[in-house]
Amino acid sequence: MSENIRIALAGNPNAGKTTLFNALTGSNQFVGNWPGVTVEKKEGKLKKHDGVVVTDLPGIYSLSPYTLEEVVARNYLVGERPDVILNIVDATNLERNLYLTTQLVELGIPVVIALNMMDLVKKSGDKINTEELSRQLGCKIVEISALKGTGVMEAAEEAIKAAGEIKTVPQHTFSGPVEHAIAHIEEAVVHSLPDEQQRWYAIKVFERDDKVLESLKLDKASLEHIETDIKSAEKELDDDAESIITNERYVYIAGILKSSYKKHDSGILSQSDKIDRIVTNRWLGLPIFAVIMFFVYWLSMVGIGASATDWANDGLFGDGWHLFGIGSSAYEEAAEEYGDTPAILEALEAGEKTYVTVDDETLETSDPIEITDEVAAEAKSMAEKYGEEGPDPASYGVWVPGIPVLVGNLLEKLGTSEWLSGLILDGIVAGVGAVLGFVPQMLVLFLLLAFLEACGYMARIAFVLDRIFRKFGLSGKSFIPMLVGTGCGVPGIMASRTIENERDRRMTIMTTTFIPCGAKVPFIAMISGAIFGGSAWVSTSAYFIGMAAIIISGIMLKKTKMFSGNPAPFVMELPSYHLPTVGNVLRSMWERGWSFIKKAGSIILLSTIVVWFTSFFGWTEEGFGMLAEDQLDSSILAKIGSCIAWIFAPLGWGNWQAAVASITGLVAKENIVGTMGILYGSGELTAYQALAQAFTTVTGFSFLVFNLLCAPCFAAIGAIKREMNNAKWTWFAICYQCGFAYLISLIVTQFGNLFAGNVNVVGLVFAIASVCVIFYMLFFKKYSEATKLTANVVK
Ligand code: GDP
Ligand code: MG
């Protein structure tokens, strides 16, 4: 058997590496992790070729040692030295992609370029002179489309050919002073290495790359010697060594592209450019974004979503509903005519002269109303017309009973024991049903977000925000994880991998989950529905509070030593606007929605069972046993809740139910609604009515803010731990999130109460102190030396 040939696939993220890798290897793949780190390692045998192994390296923008991906890719290339590098280049993004290429060709390993996405280039009408490009870069280029499968095997065969052949020699040179220094360095410290590797090492030494300097184990004298060479080049070119190299690479690339790349119809503003002029405008960008997000939340929470959720909550998971809505209005008219009849009759029977009415939503009782003879007669005739029970919805259309009614009837027929029907009705149906009731609203929200993402608008927002973020030492890159986090925090946290700077990455991991994810939508909608009359402002404000929390935290953390440093340059291509395909948007909506429904069927089901058992069992005067609905205060859960409720007392909602709901929210945020459905919905009142009684607008909002910002669910905490790869940082993140949430909701409660006219002096003092600390961090504390706020923006 011949010796193995090892082909390494290297390229920028999203250049199409995975697509090419799959096309080359088919099903002969082995997936594992790179030794010692969590970056995925994929290897596979080349189709129809014995003894050729393809390795998919992590996607990288350069060979600098800043991200984990870069270190892994670089260690592999430098340490293992594959026989050939197949550099996949996204032809629609030549400038950025070739930056990596200029570094790969310096390694002294044969390089073949697979120029990918040629289908798109041809479609756009751009012209690439491949021969010229190949000549200038000094390596073979094969045009391919990984997606369509064209040219893929030819590229691999070229790579195999190159593996046996001569080395690739870099064609570009740096400016005089740099080359002068590099020559000195080669002479002084790397001459013992194989010829073809010397240049790469010398350039890295010139850049003062720590890891390379370490690996060379230089003595003090040579270090000092090369330092004078580097210094003199820096002085001559008036920049630091690393920036000199970066700039010269880009200048070189710009030069090559001038002679080998021609963009179609340059000069004329495309439709996309015209839209961008407004949408990414310095002043209009943010207001437009705010209006769009308000509209998105309004549509999903109030416009379309609310009626669907009303149906799901009151109909499907409530008493029942009229099929196709036929008969609903006739029934409502009758119900209105029937009106206060029961209250009047009851009062008459008791021999009273007045009666009171109770508002369905607020549960407020009216002032006593006098019963005149006229009123009494009217009530009697109503009772005759509709019967003592009032109008029956079933006589106005096809009445479909809700799930709780159906399940209740079934259980009664089966004669199940009291505790079992309690578990099923008050536990599972009430808990899981409360969560599932929000699915319609959530699907509408996901649909709209998926549309904004797919049409290219969200990419613009990252760009708009970068301009603002950068003023505070943050990068717009932190926005991408946030965007992903609106669906679910777990992939959001994972998306932070694209951030080069370790400190910024940690910071983003810590703050991403502030944004309301899909699982938080139900409780936000519940609070807004029960306490704020369903106002769209509440849910929209949740989104902007989440975003503000990220920005405020970012600024505060950035000013500490732990997180100081320059933001990474933000490089992102703005895709042109396009109408997304219906299938894509629906698929994205369904993926998010379905994972939500699956969760309701597993982890939330389990949690509601636990919550039900612990809330309906407990100690009474007769000893341990099942409790009646008005005895929940003696339950196990109430005992546990009371032990921790004091913690939340300063936030204004120190009752055990709310405390318990926040804790179960750590398992999964949907549980907040499920738990409240069980704990508040089991008495005479509906859960909404009970909530409206238990919370004021101030404490309700404070509860919302706390649960929005505090530590995320276990799954997301697990993701934080994996990405931090460090227990201390994980705990720091959790504590920061909880502490921040606590302070902000303390501020909301205390100042809210102050305006409502009931002052708690101690609480207010703490709230004012918190505001002062935050203000100090935001406006007065200085950035450390390490953070230069003038960092250049790369568009
Ligand atoms: P990776 O991040 O480098 O692994 O990139 P992927 O293989 O995941 O590809 C990124 C995106 O580019 C995917 O949506 C692919 O479908 C798309 N893509 C890859 N190759 C081509 C191509 O040749 N033409 C077109 N039009 N799209 C491609
Ligand atoms: Mg990939």
JSON list of C-alpha atoms in Angstrom, two decimals, residues 552-697:
[
{"chain": "A", "resi": 552, "resn": "ILE", "atom": "CA", "xyz": [-24.74, 48.38, 29.78]},
{"chain": "A", "resi": 553, "resn": "SER", "atom": "CA", "xyz": [-23.03, 45.20, 30.96]},
{"chain": "A", "resi": 554, "resn": "GLY", "atom": "CA", "xyz": [-20.66, 45.37, 28.03]},
{"chain": "A", "resi": 555, "resn": "ILE", "atom": "CA", "xyz": [-19.61, 48.91, 28.87]},
{"chain": "A", "resi": 556, "resn": "MET", "atom": "CA", "xyz": [-19.25, 48.19, 32.58]},
{"chain": "A", "resi": 557, "resn": "LEU", "atom": "CA", "xyz": [-17.33, 44.95, 32.13]},
{"chain": "A", "resi": 558, "resn": "LYS", "atom": "CA", "xyz": [-15.12, 46.45, 29.45]},
{"chain": "A", "resi": 559, "resn": "LYS", "atom": "CA", "xyz": [-13.90, 48.99, 31.99]},
{"chain": "A", "resi": 560, "resn": "THR", "atom": "CA", "xyz": [-12.67, 46.31, 34.35]},
{"chain": "A", "resi": 561, "resn": "LYS", "atom": "CA", "xyz": [-9.19, 44.88, 33.99]},
{"chain": "A", "resi": 562, "resn": "MET", "atom": "CA", "xyz": [-10.61, 41.44, 33.23]},
{"chain": "A", "resi": 563, "resn": "PHE", "atom": "CA", "xyz": [-12.20, 42.49, 29.97]},
{"chain": "A", "resi": 564, "resn": "SER", "atom": "CA", "xyz": [-10.14, 45.44, 28.78]},
{"chain": "A", "resi": 565, "resn": "GLY", "atom": "CA", "xyz": [-8.65, 45.51, 25.32]},
{"chain": "A", "resi": 566, "resn": "ASN", "atom": "CA", "xyz": [-9.55, 46.56, 21.81]},
{"chain": "A", "resi": 567, "resn": "PRO", "atom": "CA", "xyz": [-12.61, 45.19, 20.12]},
{"chain": "A", "resi": 568, "resn": "ALA", "atom": "CA", "xyz": [-11.88, 42.89, 17.21]},
{"chain": "A", "resi": 569, "resn": "PRO", "atom": "CA", "xyz": [-12.36, 44.43, 13.81]},
{"chain": "A", "resi": 570, "resn": "PHE", "atom": "CA", "xyz": [-15.78, 43.67, 12.44]},
{"chain": "A", "resi": 571, "resn": "VAL", "atom": "CA", "xyz": [-15.73, 42.20, 8.99]},
{"chain": "A", "resi": 572, "resn": "MET", "atom": "CA", "xyz": [-19.02, 41.25, 7.49]},
{"chain": "A", "resi": 573, "resn": "GLU", "atom": "CA", "xyz": [-20.35, 41.19, 3.97]},
{"chain": "A", "resi": 574, "resn": "LEU", "atom": "CA", "xyz": [-23.80, 42.61, 3.69]},
{"chain": "A", "resi": 575, "resn": "PRO", "atom": "CA", "xyz": [-25.80, 40.24, 1.52]},
{"chain": "A", "resi": 576, "resn": "SER", "atom": "CA", "xyz": [-28.07, 42.00, -0.96]},
{"chain": "A", "resi": 577, "resn": "TYR", "atom": "CA", "xyz": [-31.73, 42.14, 0.03]},
{"chain": "A", "resi": 578, "resn": "HIS", "atom": "CA", "xyz": [-33.86, 39.39, -1.34]},
{"chain": "A", "resi": 579, "resn": "LEU", "atom": "CA", "xyz": [-37.27, 37.92, -0.75]},
{"chain": "A", "resi": 580, "resn": "PRO", "atom": "CA", "xyz": [-36.64, 34.72, 1.18]},
{"chain": "A", "resi": 581, "resn": "THR", "atom": "CA", "xyz": [-38.30, 31.56, -0.02]},
{"chain": "A", "resi": 582, "resn": "VAL", "atom": "CA", "xyz": [-41.46, 30.64, 1.83]},
{"chain": "A", "resi": 583, "resn": "GLY", "atom": "CA", "xyz": [-40.04, 27.21, 2.54]},
{"chain": "A", "resi": 584, "resn": "ASN", "atom": "CA", "xyz": [-36.93, 28.57, 4.22]},
{"chain": "A", "resi": 585, "resn": "VAL", "atom": "CA", "xyz": [-38.82, 30.93, 6.50]},
{"chain": "A", "resi": 586, "resn": "LEU", "atom": "CA", "xyz": [-41.39, 28.32, 7.41]},
{"chain": "A", "resi": 587, "resn": "ARG", "atom": "CA", "xyz": [-38.68, 25.75, 8.10]},
{"chain": "A", "resi": 588, "resn": "SER", "atom": "CA", "xyz": [-36.80, 28.11, 10.38]},
{"chain": "A", "resi": 589, "resn": "MET", "atom": "CA", "xyz": [-40.02, 28.97, 12.22]},
{"chain": "A", "resi": 590, "resn": "TRP", "atom": "CA", "xyz": [-40.99, 25.36, 12.53]},
{"chain": "A", "resi": 591, "resn": "GLU", "atom": "CA", "xyz": [-37.56, 24.23, 13.78]},
{"chain": "A", "resi": 592, "resn": "ARG", "atom": "CA", "xyz": [-37.70, 26.72, 16.62]},
{"chain": "A", "resi": 593, "resn": "GLY", "atom": "CA", "xyz": [-41.36, 26.08, 17.33]},
{"chain": "A", "resi": 594, "resn": "TRP", "atom": "CA", "xyz": [-41.03, 22.34, 17.25]},
{"chain": "A", "resi": 595, "resn": "SER", "atom": "CA", "xyz": [-38.15, 22.24, 19.69]},
{"chain": "A", "resi": 596, "resn": "PHE", "atom": "CA", "xyz": [-40.37, 24.28, 22.00]},
{"chain": "A", "resi": 597, "resn": "ILE", "atom": "CA", "xyz": [-43.23, 21.81, 21.69]},
{"chain": "A", "resi": 598, "resn": "LYS", "atom": "CA", "xyz": [-40.86, 18.88, 22.25]},
{"chain": "A", "resi": 599, "resn": "LYS", "atom": "CA", "xyz": [-39.60, 20.54, 25.39]},
{"chain": "A", "resi": 600, "resn": "ALA", "atom": "CA", "xyz": [-43.18, 20.94, 26.59]},
{"chain": "A", "resi": 601, "resn": "GLY", "atom": "CA", "xyz": [-43.63, 17.21, 26.15]},
{"chain": "A", "resi": 602, "resn": "SER", "atom": "CA", "xyz": [-40.54, 16.23, 28.10]},
{"chain": "A", "resi": 603, "resn": "ILE", "atom": "CA", "xyz": [-38.79, 18.49, 30.57]},
{"chain": "A", "resi": 604, "resn": "ILE", "atom": "CA", "xyz": [-41.77, 20.74, 31.22]},
{"chain": "A", "resi": 605, "resn": "LEU", "atom": "CA", "xyz": [-44.13, 17.80, 31.64]},
{"chain": "A", "resi": 606, "resn": "LEU", "atom": "CA", "xyz": [-41.75, 16.35, 34.19]},
{"chain": "A", "resi": 607, "resn": "SER", "atom": "CA", "xyz": [-41.40, 19.66, 36.00]},
{"chain": "A", "resi": 608, "resn": "THR", "atom": "CA", "xyz": [-45.16, 20.21, 36.23]},
{"chain": "A", "resi": 609, "resn": "ILE", "atom": "CA", "xyz": [-45.56, 16.75, 37.73]},
{"chain": "A", "resi": 610, "resn": "VAL", "atom": "CA", "xyz": [-42.95, 17.57, 40.36]},
{"chain": "A", "resi": 611, "resn": "VAL", "atom": "CA", "xyz": [-44.52, 20.96, 41.01]},
{"chain": "A", "resi": 612, "resn": "TRP", "atom": "CA", "xyz": [-47.97, 19.44, 41.33]},
{"chain": "A", "resi": 613, "resn": "PHE", "atom": "CA", "xyz": [-46.88, 16.74, 43.78]},
{"chain": "A", "resi": 614, "resn": "THR", "atom": "CA", "xyz": [-44.94, 19.13, 45.94]},
{"chain": "A", "resi": 615, "resn": "SER", "atom": "CA", "xyz": [-47.73, 21.67, 45.92]},
{"chain": "A", "resi": 616, "resn": "PHE", "atom": "CA", "xyz": [-50.67, 19.35, 46.56]},
{"chain": "A", "resi": 617, "resn": "PHE", "atom": "CA", "xyz": [-49.02, 17.29, 49.26]},
{"chain": "A", "resi": 618, "resn": "GLY", "atom": "CA", "xyz": [-47.99, 18.56, 52.63]},
{"chain": "A", "resi": 619, "resn": "TRP", "atom": "CA", "xyz": [-48.59, 18.56, 56.34]},
{"chain": "A", "resi": 620, "resn": "THR", "atom": "CA", "xyz": [-51.96, 19.57, 57.77]},
{"chain": "A", "resi": 621, "resn": "GLU", "atom": "CA", "xyz": [-53.44, 19.07, 61.22]},
{"chain": "A", "resi": 622, "resn": "GLU", "atom": "CA", "xyz": [-54.34, 15.51, 60.20]},
{"chain": "A", "resi": 623, "resn": "GLY", "atom": "CA", "xyz": [-50.73, 14.79, 59.26]},
{"chain": "A", "resi": 624, "resn": "PHE", "atom": "CA", "xyz": [-49.11, 14.31, 55.87]},
{"chain": "A", "resi": 625, "resn": "GLY", "atom": "CA", "xyz": [-51.41, 13.92, 52.93]},
{"chain": "A", "resi": 626, "resn": "MET", "atom": "CA", "xyz": [-53.08, 15.41, 49.92]},
{"chain": "A", "resi": 627, "resn": "LEU", "atom": "CA", "xyz": [-54.24, 18.97, 50.29]},
{"chain": "A", "resi": 628, "resn": "ALA", "atom": "CA", "xyz": [-57.42, 20.69, 49.22]},
{"chain": "A", "resi": 629, "resn": "GLU", "atom": "CA", "xyz": [-57.13, 23.60, 46.83]},
{"chain": "A", "resi": 630, "resn": "ASP", "atom": "CA", "xyz": [-57.31, 26.19, 49.59]},
{"chain": "A", "resi": 631, "resn": "GLN", "atom": "CA", "xyz": [-54.57, 24.54, 51.60]},
{"chain": "A", "resi": 632, "resn": "LEU", "atom": "CA", "xyz": [-51.69, 25.06, 49.18]},
{"chain": "A", "resi": 633, "resn": "ASP", "atom": "CA", "xyz": [-50.02, 27.25, 51.74]},
{"chain": "A", "resi": 634, "resn": "SER", "atom": "CA", "xyz": [-49.22, 24.13, 53.78]},
{"chain": "A", "resi": 635, "resn": "SER", "atom": "CA", "xyz": [-47.61, 22.27, 50.89]},
{"chain": "A", "resi": 636, "resn": "ILE", "atom": "CA", "xyz": [-44.03, 21.08, 50.62]},
{"chain": "A", "resi": 637, "resn": "LEU", "atom": "CA", "xyz": [-43.47, 23.56, 47.84]},
{"chain": "A", "resi": 638, "resn": "ALA", "atom": "CA", "xyz": [-44.83, 26.40, 49.94]},
{"chain": "A", "resi": 639, "resn": "LYS", "atom": "CA", "xyz": [-42.40, 25.46, 52.70]},
{"chain": "A", "resi": 640, "resn": "ILE", "atom": "CA", "xyz": [-39.48, 25.46, 50.30]},
{"chain": "A", "resi": 641, "resn": "GLY", "atom": "CA", "xyz": [-40.70, 28.63, 48.63]},
{"chain": "A", "resi": 642, "resn": "SER", "atom": "CA", "xyz": [-41.10, 30.44, 51.94]},
{"chain": "A", "resi": 643, "resn": "CYS", "atom": "CA", "xyz": [-37.50, 29.63, 52.82]},
{"chain": "A", "resi": 644, "resn": "ILE", "atom": "CA", "xyz": [-36.26, 31.57, 49.80]},
{"chain": "A", "resi": 645, "resn": "ALA", "atom": "CA", "xyz": [-39.05, 34.08, 49.29]},
{"chain": "A", "resi": 646, "resn": "TRP", "atom": "CA", "xyz": [-37.42, 36.61, 51.64]},
{"chain": "A", "resi": 647, "resn": "ILE", "atom": "CA", "xyz": [-34.62, 36.99, 49.12]},
{"chain": "A", "resi": 648, "resn": "PHE", "atom": "CA", "xyz": [-37.09, 38.51, 46.69]},
{"chain": "A", "resi": 649, "resn": "ALA", "atom": "CA", "xyz": [-39.01, 40.56, 49.21]},
{"chain": "A", "resi": 650, "resn": "PRO", "atom": "CA", "xyz": [-37.03, 43.74, 48.42]},
{"chain": "A", "resi": 651, "resn": "LEU", "atom": "CA", "xyz": [-38.08, 43.25, 44.79]},
{"chain": "A", "resi": 652, "resn": "GLY", "atom": "CA", "xyz": [-41.71, 43.46, 45.84]},
{"chain": "A", "resi": 653, "resn": "TRP", "atom": "CA", "xyz": [-42.78, 39.93, 45.01]},
{"chain": "A", "resi": 654, "resn": "GLY", "atom": "CA", "xyz": [-41.60, 37.94, 48.00]},
{"chain": "A", "resi": 655, "resn": "ASN", "atom": "CA", "xyz": [-44.53, 35.50, 47.92]},
{"chain": "A", "resi": 656, "resn": "TRP", "atom": "CA", "xyz": [-43.61, 31.84, 47.78]},
{"chain": "A", "resi": 657, "resn": "GLN", "atom": "CA", "xyz": [-45.40, 31.18, 44.49]},
{"chain": "A", "resi": 658, "resn": "ALA", "atom": "CA", "xyz": [-43.37, 33.74, 42.57]},
{"chain": "A", "resi": 659, "resn": "ALA", "atom": "CA", "xyz": [-40.15, 32.59, 44.25]},
{"chain": "A", "resi": 660, "resn": "VAL", "atom": "CA", "xyz": [-40.84, 28.98, 43.29]},
{"chain": "A", "resi": 661, "resn": "ALA", "atom": "CA", "xyz": [-41.74, 29.95, 39.72]},
{"chain": "A", "resi": 662, "resn": "SER", "atom": "CA", "xyz": [-38.40, 31.74, 39.36]},
{"chain": "A", "resi": 663, "resn": "ILE", "atom": "CA", "xyz": [-36.56, 28.67, 40.60]},
{"chain": "A", "resi": 664, "resn": "THR", "atom": "CA", "xyz": [-38.39, 26.26, 38.30]},
{"chain": "A", "resi": 665, "resn": "GLY", "atom": "CA", "xyz": [-37.57, 28.74, 35.54]},
{"chain": "A", "resi": 666, "resn": "LEU", "atom": "CA", "xyz": [-33.95, 27.71, 35.92]},
{"chain": "A", "resi": 667, "resn": "VAL", "atom": "CA", "xyz": [-34.87, 24.24, 34.69]},
{"chain": "A", "resi": 668, "resn": "ALA", "atom": "CA", "xyz": [-36.60, 25.73, 31.66]},
{"chain": "A", "resi": 669, "resn": "LYS", "atom": "CA", "xyz": [-38.01, 29.21, 31.33]},
{"chain": "A", "resi": 670, "resn": "GLU", "atom": "CA", "xyz": [-41.34, 27.88, 30.08]},
{"chain": "A", "resi": 671, "resn": "ASN", "atom": "CA", "xyz": [-41.77, 26.44, 33.54]},
{"chain": "A", "resi": 672, "resn": "ILE", "atom": "CA", "xyz": [-42.48, 29.89, 34.94]},
{"chain": "A", "resi": 673, "resn": "VAL", "atom": "CA", "xyz": [-45.79, 29.86, 33.13]},
{"chain": "A", "resi": 674, "resn": "GLY", "atom": "CA", "xyz": [-46.44, 26.20, 33.86]},
{"chain": "A", "resi": 675, "resn": "THR", "atom": "CA", "xyz": [-45.74, 26.65, 37.56]},
{"chain": "A", "resi": 676, "resn": "MET", "atom": "CA", "xyz": [-47.84, 29.77, 37.83]},
{"chain": "A", "resi": 677, "resn": "GLY", "atom": "CA", "xyz": [-50.62, 27.99, 35.97]},
{"chain": "A", "resi": 678, "resn": "ILE", "atom": "CA", "xyz": [-50.67, 25.36, 38.70]},
{"chain": "A", "resi": 679, "resn": "LEU", "atom": "CA", "xyz": [-50.09, 27.59, 41.71]},
{"chain": "A", "resi": 680, "resn": "TYR", "atom": "CA", "xyz": [-52.38, 30.46, 40.78]},
{"chain": "A", "resi": 681, "resn": "GLY", "atom": "CA", "xyz": [-54.93, 28.65, 38.65]},
{"chain": "A", "resi": 682, "resn": "SER", "atom": "CA", "xyz": [-56.09, 26.03, 41.08]},
{"chain": "A", "resi": 683, "resn": "GLY", "atom": "CA", "xyz": [-58.51, 28.08, 43.17]},
{"chain": "A", "resi": 684, "resn": "GLU", "atom": "CA", "xyz": [-61.78, 29.71, 42.22]},
{"chain": "A", "resi": 685, "resn": "LEU", "atom": "CA", "xyz": [-60.10, 32.30, 40.05]},
{"chain": "A", "resi": 686, "resn": "THR", "atom": "CA", "xyz": [-58.43, 31.81, 36.71]},
{"chain": "A", "resi": 687, "resn": "ALA", "atom": "CA", "xyz": [-54.64, 32.07, 36.74]},
{"chain": "A", "resi": 688, "resn": "TYR", "atom": "CA", "xyz": [-54.85, 35.51, 35.11]},
{"chain": "A", "resi": 689, "resn": "GLN", "atom": "CA", "xyz": [-57.23, 36.83, 37.73]},
{"chain": "A", "resi": 690, "resn": "ALA", "atom": "CA", "xyz": [-55.15, 35.43, 40.56]},
{"chain": "A", "resi": 691, "resn": "LEU", "atom": "CA", "xyz": [-52.02, 36.94, 39.04]},
{"chain": "A", "resi": 692, "resn": "ALA", "atom": "CA", "xyz": [-53.68, 40.31, 38.69]},
{"chain": "A", "resi": 693, "resn": "GLN", "atom": "CA", "xyz": [-54.45, 40.17, 42.41]},
{"chain": "A", "resi": 694, "resn": "ALA", "atom": "CA", "xyz": [-51.02, 38.96, 43.47]},
{"chain": "A", "resi": 695, "resn": "PHE", "atom": "CA", "xyz": [-49.03, 41.57, 41.55]},
{"chain": "A", "resi": 696, "resn": "THR", "atom": "CA", "xyz": [-49.22, 45.31, 41.06]},
{"chain": "A", "resi": 697, "resn": "THR", "atom": "CA", "xyz": [-48.01, 46.74, 37.78]}
]
